[in-house]
Amino acid sequence: MEWVYIPMLNANEDEAEVVDVLVEEGQKVSRGDVLCTLESTKATADVEAPSAGYVRALAFSSGQRARVGQPLCALTETMEEAVHVSSPQVPPAPVDDLPRATRRAAALASEYDVDLRAIPHQGILTERDILAHLGESPGALRAPGDQATATPAVEVGAGGQAIVIYGAGGHARVVIDMVREGRRDLRIVGIVDDSPDRPSEVLGVPVLGDASTFAELRERGVRLAALGVGAVTHNALRAELFSRLRREGFILPNLIHPRACVEPSVLMGQGNQIFAGAVVSSCVSLGDNTVINSNVVVSHDCVIDDHVHLTPGALLAGGVQVGARSVIGMGVTIFLGVQVGADVVIGNGSHILTDVADQQVIRPSLS
């Protein structure tokens, strides 16, 4: 038996769309027969049978997206041969695949004939990695494509729904990972950030410019956006930026990390972000644009209003209500049925046993 895996089509993408599957379960194929056709944002390729055999455990159908290294199918010598799907299926080590690199890094490496495989690194190679390998400082070298335009190209027409992220700080990194892990039907086309010293890329995602680029993105068919600003110390800012995205015509999907637990009876508006380890229990109501951060517990029947940020480790007992734009600090515990007003800030580690009026600031020593 031989496993056939999803190959890497280009160095910057770890998944591809299965455009067409040309075989069926149990079909006998010869070596070189085309099993399926894959397509990434930059390439289309056929996957051929490496040997003759019967197609078994076919894992994909046309129109699905597949991660690089996932088993496509097994090829067995006979139809009677057992296929142990649950057994470890380690992809063969690629002999010619390049490490993942940003577009700038790939262009720079190509111009200066740098073998990406020769650069020690973790994660995606960036322009800085290439410059360090060449012994140059940032800005010393520029690929020809970088000189031609200050705004990276946006590939809107490729597979997956295009989504743009607003904000290029630390919160944006978490959102990028959450989209990549939990919403593989989405494709991040870029980041928009209004800071004059914004970076050129974040985790391999290009920064396209400031908010003036929204109109062009909408014209090119980008309908979805995610807010990449946590704004723990100034939560009203998140409300303002959320409204800006809505006025620009974007739809903000709810983003839920695959390692979060959200009960099916939960009601929520749009643009909510629920991070890894969070538990949102039965009959909870979330407004719009809330952040339920890592390891937060929102017990049954809580009501969380628009733009609220529950920071890591907050614990809300059943029936708690939190008003709009409030920030609940790390490790805060809120007793059963307590009502927290709007624009409240509760400091880290506080224990809240009674109601809190609007615009109050609660510090641990006063609670």
mmCIF file with all atom_site columns, N, CA, C and O in Angstrom, residues 123-155:
data_model
loop_
_atom_site.group_PDB
_atom_site.id
_atom_site.type_symbol
_atom_site.label_atom_id
_atom_site.label_alt_id
_atom_site.label_comp_id
_atom_site.label_asym_id
_atom_site.label_entity_id
_atom_site.label_seq_id
_atom_site.pdbx_PDB_ins_code
_atom_site.Cartn_x
_atom_site.Cartn_y
_atom_site.Cartn_z
_atom_site.occupancy
_atom_site.B_iso_or_equiv
_atom_site.pdbx_formal_charge
_atom_site.auth_seq_id
_atom_site.auth_comp_id
_atom_site.auth_asym_id
_atom_site.auth_atom_id
_atom_site.pdbx_PDB_model_num
ATOM 1   N N  . GLY A 1 123 ? 9.193  29.041 11.312 1.00 0.00 ? 123 GLY A N  1
ATOM 2   C CA . GLY A 1 123 ? 8.034  29.708 10.723 1.00 0.00 ? 123 GLY A CA 1
ATOM 3   C C  . GLY A 1 123 ? 8.338  30.221 9.324  1.00 0.00 ? 123 GLY A C  1
ATOM 4   O O  . GLY A 1 123 ? 9.196  29.688 8.609  1.00 0.00 ? 123 GLY A O  1
ATOM 5   N N  . ILE A 1 124 ? 7.644  31.285 8.933  1.00 0.00 ? 124 ILE A N  1
ATOM 6   C CA . ILE A 1 124 ? 7.741  31.820 7.580  1.00 0.00 ? 124 ILE A CA 1
ATOM 7   C C  . ILE A 1 124 ? 8.959  32.728 7.468  1.00 0.00 ? 124 ILE A C  1
ATOM 8   O O  . ILE A 1 124 ? 9.188  33.587 8.310  1.00 0.00 ? 124 ILE A O  1
ATOM 9   N N  . LEU A 1 125 ? 9.718  32.547 6.395  1.00 0.00 ? 125 LEU A N  1
ATOM 10  C CA . LEU A 1 125 ? 10.867 33.415 6.141  1.00 0.00 ? 125 LEU A CA 1
ATOM 11  C C  . LEU A 1 125 ? 10.392 34.800 5.736  1.00 0.00 ? 125 LEU A C  1
ATOM 12  O O  . LEU A 1 125 ? 9.479  34.950 4.922  1.00 0.00 ? 125 LEU A O  1
ATOM 13  N N  . THR A 1 126 ? 11.011 35.824 6.292  1.00 0.00 ? 126 THR A N  1
ATOM 14  C CA . THR A 1 126 ? 10.648 37.193 5.965  1.00 0.00 ? 126 THR A CA 1
ATOM 15  C C  . THR A 1 126 ? 11.813 37.883 5.271  1.00 0.00 ? 126 THR A C  1
ATOM 16  O O  . THR A 1 126 ? 12.927 37.351 5.181  1.00 0.00 ? 126 THR A O  1
ATOM 17  N N  . GLU A 1 127 ? 11.529 39.104 4.798  1.00 0.00 ? 127 GLU A N  1
ATOM 18  C CA . GLU A 1 127 ? 12.570 39.903 4.156  1.00 0.00 ? 127 GLU A CA 1
ATOM 19  C C  . GLU A 1 127 ? 13.758 40.102 5.094  1.00 0.00 ? 127 GLU A C  1
ATOM 20  O O  . GLU A 1 127 ? 14.913 40.080 4.681  1.00 0.00 ? 127 GLU A O  1
ATOM 21  N N  . ARG A 1 128 ? 13.442 40.273 6.393  1.00 0.00 ? 128 ARG A N  1
ATOM 22  C CA . ARG A 1 128 ? 14.518 40.472 7.375  1.00 0.00 ? 128 ARG A CA 1
ATOM 23  C C  . ARG A 1 128 ? 15.442 39.264 7.421  1.00 0.00 ? 128 ARG A C  1
ATOM 24  O O  . ARG A 1 128 ? 16.660 39.409 7.561  1.00 0.00 ? 128 ARG A O  1
ATOM 25  N N  . ASP A 1 129 ? 14.868 38.042 7.319  1.00 0.00 ? 129 ASP A N  1
ATOM 26  C CA . ASP A 1 129 ? 15.701 36.832 7.326  1.00 0.00 ? 129 ASP A CA 1
ATOM 27  C C  . ASP A 1 129 ? 16.640 36.809 6.130  1.00 0.00 ? 129 ASP A C  1
ATOM 28  O O  . ASP A 1 129 ? 17.817 36.419 6.244  1.00 0.00 ? 129 ASP A O  1
ATOM 29  N N  . ILE A 1 130 ? 16.124 37.211 4.970  1.00 0.00 ? 130 ILE A N  1
ATOM 30  C CA . ILE A 1 130 ? 16.965 37.203 3.770  1.00 0.00 ? 130 ILE A CA 1
ATOM 31  C C  . ILE A 1 130 ? 18.081 38.232 3.902  1.00 0.00 ? 130 ILE A C  1
ATOM 32  O O  . ILE A 1 130 ? 19.247 37.964 3.565  1.00 0.00 ? 130 ILE A O  1
ATOM 33  N N  . LEU A 1 131 ? 17.716 39.421 4.395  1.00 0.00 ? 131 LEU A N  1
ATOM 34  C CA . LEU A 1 131 ? 18.721 40.464 4.562  1.00 0.00 ? 131 LEU A CA 1
ATOM 35  C C  . LEU A 1 131 ? 19.797 40.026 5.549  1.00 0.00 ? 131 LEU A C  1
ATOM 36  O O  . LEU A 1 131 ? 20.991 40.273 5.342  1.00 0.00 ? 131 LEU A O  1
ATOM 37  N N  . ALA A 1 132 ? 19.371 39.382 6.638  1.00 0.00 ? 132 ALA A N  1
ATOM 38  C CA . ALA A 1 132 ? 20.351 38.907 7.619  1.00 0.00 ? 132 ALA A CA 1
ATOM 39  C C  . ALA A 1 132 ? 21.278 37.872 6.992  1.00 0.00 ? 132 ALA A C  1
ATOM 40  O O  . ALA A 1 132 ? 22.489 37.852 7.246  1.00 0.00 ? 132 ALA A O  1
ATOM 41  N N  . HIS A 1 133 ? 20.698 37.021 6.147  1.00 0.00 ? 133 HIS A N  1
ATOM 42  C CA . HIS A 1 133 ? 21.519 36.007 5.471  1.00 0.00 ? 133 HIS A CA 1
ATOM 43  C C  . HIS A 1 133 ? 22.531 36.654 4.539  1.00 0.00 ? 133 HIS A C  1
ATOM 44  O O  . HIS A 1 133 ? 23.664 36.184 4.392  1.00 0.00 ? 133 HIS A O  1
ATOM 45  N N  . LEU A 1 134 ? 22.119 37.771 3.931  1.00 0.00 ? 134 LEU A N  1
ATOM 46  C CA . LEU A 1 134 ? 23.018 38.475 3.004  1.00 0.00 ? 134 LEU A CA 1
ATOM 47  C C  . LEU A 1 134 ? 23.973 39.404 3.730  1.00 0.00 ? 134 LEU A C  1
ATOM 48  O O  . LEU A 1 134 ? 24.837 40.024 3.099  1.00 0.00 ? 134 LEU A O  1
ATOM 49  N N  . GLY A 1 135 ? 23.766 39.546 5.060  1.00 0.00 ? 135 GLY A N  1
ATOM 50  C CA . GLY A 1 135 ? 24.642 40.422 5.823  1.00 0.00 ? 135 GLY A CA 1
ATOM 51  C C  . GLY A 1 135 ? 24.332 41.878 5.630  1.00 0.00 ? 135 GLY A C  1
ATOM 52  O O  . GLY A 1 135 ? 25.219 42.744 5.786  1.00 0.00 ? 135 GLY A O  1
ATOM 53  N N  . GLU A 1 136 ? 23.075 42.206 5.286  1.00 0.00 ? 136 GLU A N  1
ATOM 54  C CA . GLU A 1 136 ? 22.689 43.593 5.044  1.00 0.00 ? 136 GLU A CA 1
ATOM 55  C C  . GLU A 1 136 ? 21.653 44.022 6.073  1.00 0.00 ? 136 GLU A C  1
ATOM 56  O O  . GLU A 1 136 ? 20.969 43.203 6.678  1.00 0.00 ? 136 GLU A O  1
ATOM 57  N N  . SER A 1 137 ? 21.500 45.335 6.240  1.00 0.00 ? 137 SER A N  1
ATOM 58  C CA . SER A 1 137 ? 20.508 45.876 7.144  1.00 0.00 ? 137 SER A CA 1
ATOM 59  C C  . SER A 1 137 ? 19.197 46.090 6.414  1.00 0.00 ? 137 SER A C  1
ATOM 60  O O  . SER A 1 137 ? 19.173 46.206 5.183  1.00 0.00 ? 137 SER A O  1
ATOM 61  N N  . PRO A 1 138 ? 18.056 46.160 7.161  1.00 0.00 ? 138 PRO A N  1
ATOM 62  C CA . PRO A 1 138 ? 16.770 46.413 6.515  1.00 0.00 ? 138 PRO A CA 1
ATOM 63  C C  . PRO A 1 138 ? 16.811 47.681 5.678  1.00 0.00 ? 138 PRO A C  1
ATOM 64  O O  . PRO A 1 138 ? 17.323 48.710 6.090  1.00 0.00 ? 138 PRO A O  1
ATOM 65  N N  . GLY A 1 139 ? 16.273 47.618 4.475  1.00 0.00 ? 139 GLY A N  1
ATOM 66  C CA . GLY A 1 139 ? 16.227 48.774 3.595  1.00 0.00 ? 139 GLY A CA 1
ATOM 67  C C  . GLY A 1 139 ? 17.433 48.882 2.692  1.00 0.00 ? 139 GLY A C  1
ATOM 68  O O  . GLY A 1 139 ? 17.451 49.684 1.756  1.00 0.00 ? 139 GLY A O  1
ATOM 69  N N  . ALA A 1 140 ? 18.473 48.076 2.952  1.00 0.00 ? 140 ALA A N  1
ATOM 70  C CA . ALA A 1 140 ? 19.660 48.185 2.117  1.00 0.00 ? 140 ALA A CA 1
ATOM 71  C C  . ALA A 1 140 ? 19.458 47.591 0.739  1.00 0.00 ? 140 ALA A C  1
ATOM 72  O O  . ALA A 1 140 ? 20.067 48.019 -0.229 1.00 0.00 ? 140 ALA A O  1
ATOM 73  N N  . LEU A 1 141 ? 18.612 46.595 0.654  1.00 0.00 ? 141 LEU A N  1
ATOM 74  C CA . LEU A 1 141 ? 18.371 45.929 -0.621 1.00 0.00 ? 141 LEU A CA 1
ATOM 75  C C  . LEU A 1 141 ? 16.891 45.954 -0.914 1.00 0.00 ? 141 LEU A C  1
ATOM 76  O O  . LEU A 1 141 ? 16.068 45.828 -0.020 1.00 0.00 ? 141 LEU A O  1
ATOM 77  N N  . ARG A 1 142 ? 16.530 46.108 -2.149 1.00 0.00 ? 142 ARG A N  1
ATOM 78  C CA . ARG A 1 142 ? 15.127 46.064 -2.541 1.00 0.00 ? 142 ARG A CA 1
ATOM 79  C C  . ARG A 1 142 ? 14.988 45.286 -3.826 1.00 0.00 ? 142 ARG A C  1
ATOM 80  O O  . ARG A 1 142 ? 15.736 45.500 -4.781 1.00 0.00 ? 142 ARG A O  1
ATOM 81  N N  . ALA A 1 143 ? 14.030 44.373 -3.832 1.00 0.00 ? 143 ALA A N  1
ATOM 82  C CA . ALA A 1 143 ? 13.758 43.662 -5.070 1.00 0.00 ? 143 ALA A CA 1
ATOM 83  C C  . ALA A 1 143 ? 13.126 44.618 -6.065 1.00 0.00 ? 143 ALA A C  1
ATOM 84  O O  . ALA A 1 143 ? 12.488 45.591 -5.683 1.00 0.00 ? 143 ALA A O  1
ATOM 85  N N  . PRO A 1 144 ? 13.287 44.401 -7.380 1.00 0.00 ? 144 PRO A N  1
ATOM 86  C CA . PRO A 1 144 ? 12.735 45.304 -8.382 1.00 0.00 ? 144 PRO A CA 1
ATOM 87  C C  . PRO A 1 144 ? 11.244 45.527 -8.198 1.00 0.00 ? 144 PRO A C  1
ATOM 88  O O  . PRO A 1 144 ? 10.755 46.632 -8.374 1.00 0.00 ? 144 PRO A O  1
ATOM 89  N N  . GLY A 1 145 ? 10.516 44.491 -7.841 1.00 0.00 ? 145 GLY A N  1
ATOM 90  C CA . GLY A 1 145 ? 9.077  44.639 -7.679 1.00 0.00 ? 145 GLY A CA 1
ATOM 91  C C  . GLY A 1 145 ? 8.709  45.587 -6.557 1.00 0.00 ? 145 GLY A C  1
ATOM 92  O O  . GLY A 1 145 ? 7.719  46.294 -6.614 1.00 0.00 ? 145 GLY A O  1
ATOM 93  N N  . ASP A 1 146 ? 9.543  45.653 -5.514 1.00 0.00 ? 146 ASP A N  1
ATOM 94  C CA . ASP A 1 146 ? 9.274  46.547 -4.407 1.00 0.00 ? 146 ASP A CA 1
ATOM 95  C C  . ASP A 1 146 ? 9.437  48.003 -4.801 1.00 0.00 ? 146 ASP A C  1
ATOM 96  O O  . ASP A 1 146 ? 8.768  48.885 -4.287 1.00 0.00 ? 146 ASP A O  1
ATOM 97  N N  . GLN A 1 147 ? 10.353 48.288 -5.735 1.00 0.00 ? 147 GLN A N  1
ATOM 98  C CA . GLN A 1 147 ? 10.579 49.647 -6.166 1.00 0.00 ? 147 GLN A CA 1
ATOM 99  C C  . GLN A 1 147 ? 9.466  50.132 -7.076 1.00 0.00 ? 147 GLN A C  1
ATOM 100 O O  . GLN A 1 147 ? 9.221  51.314 -7.202 1.00 0.00 ? 147 GLN A O  1
ATOM 101 N N  . ALA A 1 148 ? 8.791  49.209 -7.731 1.00 0.00 ? 148 ALA A N  1
ATOM 102 C CA . ALA A 1 148 ? 7.791  49.611 -8.702 1.00 0.00 ? 148 ALA A CA 1
ATOM 103 C C  . ALA A 1 148 ? 6.542  50.156 -8.043 1.00 0.00 ? 148 ALA A C  1
ATOM 104 O O  . ALA A 1 148 ? 5.866  51.014 -8.578 1.00 0.00 ? 148 ALA A O  1
ATOM 105 N N  . THR A 1 149 ? 6.195  49.672 -6.859 1.00 0.00 ? 149 THR A N  1
ATOM 106 C CA . THR A 1 149 ? 4.966  50.108 -6.214 1.00 0.00 ? 149 THR A CA 1
ATOM 107 C C  . THR A 1 149 ? 5.116  50.031 -4.719 1.00 0.00 ? 149 THR A C  1
ATOM 108 O O  . THR A 1 149 ? 5.793  49.153 -4.194 1.00 0.00 ? 149 THR A O  1
ATOM 109 N N  . ALA A 1 150 ? 4.488  50.941 -3.997 1.00 0.00 ? 150 ALA A N  1
ATOM 110 C CA . ALA A 1 150 ? 4.558  50.926 -2.534 1.00 0.00 ? 150 ALA A CA 1
ATOM 111 C C  . ALA A 1 150 ? 3.487  50.053 -1.931 1.00 0.00 ? 150 ALA A C  1
ATOM 112 O O  . ALA A 1 150 ? 3.494  49.761 -0.766 1.00 0.00 ? 150 ALA A O  1
ATOM 113 N N  . THR A 1 151 ? 2.489  49.634 -2.718 1.00 0.00 ? 151 THR A N  1
ATOM 114 C CA . THR A 1 151 ? 1.388  48.833 -2.215 1.00 0.00 ? 151 THR A CA 1
ATOM 115 C C  . THR A 1 151 ? 1.452  47.431 -2.789 1.00 0.00 ? 151 THR A C  1
ATOM 116 O O  . THR A 1 151 ? 1.421  47.268 -3.998 1.00 0.00 ? 151 THR A O  1
ATOM 117 N N  . PRO A 1 152 ? 1.570  46.399 -1.962 1.00 0.00 ? 152 PRO A N  1
ATOM 118 C CA . PRO A 1 152 ? 1.615  45.036 -2.475 1.00 0.00 ? 152 PRO A CA 1
ATOM 119 C C  . PRO A 1 152 ? 0.359  44.707 -3.268 1.00 0.00 ? 152 PRO A C  1
ATOM 120 O O  . PRO A 1 152 ? -0.725 45.212 -2.977 1.00 0.00 ? 152 PRO A O  1
ATOM 121 N N  . ALA A 1 153 ? 0.513  43.844 -4.271 1.00 0.00 ? 153 ALA A N  1
ATOM 122 C CA . ALA A 1 153 ? -0.634 43.435 -5.065 1.00 0.00 ? 153 ALA A CA 1
ATOM 123 C C  . ALA A 1 153 ? -1.596 42.637 -4.212 1.00 0.00 ? 153 ALA A C  1
ATOM 124 O O  . ALA A 1 153 ? -1.208 41.938 -3.291 1.00 0.00 ? 153 ALA A O  1
ATOM 125 N N  . VAL A 1 154 ? -2.882 42.732 -4.494 1.00 0.00 ? 154 VAL A N  1
ATOM 126 C CA . VAL A 1 154 ? -3.908 42.008 -3.766 1.00 0.00 ? 154 VAL A CA 1
ATOM 127 C C  . VAL A 1 154 ? -4.490 40.959 -4.698 1.00 0.00 ? 154 VAL A C  1
ATOM 128 O O  . VAL A 1 154 ? -5.021 41.289 -5.748 1.00 0.00 ? 154 VAL A O  1
ATOM 129 N N  . GLU A 1 155 ? -4.378 39.692 -4.327 1.00 0.00 ? 155 GLU A N  1
ATOM 130 C CA . GLU A 1 155 ? -4.889 38.606 -5.153 1.00 0.00 ? 155 GLU A CA 1
ATOM 131 C C  . GLU A 1 155 ? -6.285 38.263 -4.674 1.00 0.00 ? 155 GLU A C  1
ATOM 132 O O  . GLU A 1 155 ? -6.479 37.450 -3.786 1.00 0.00 ? 155 GLU A O  1
#
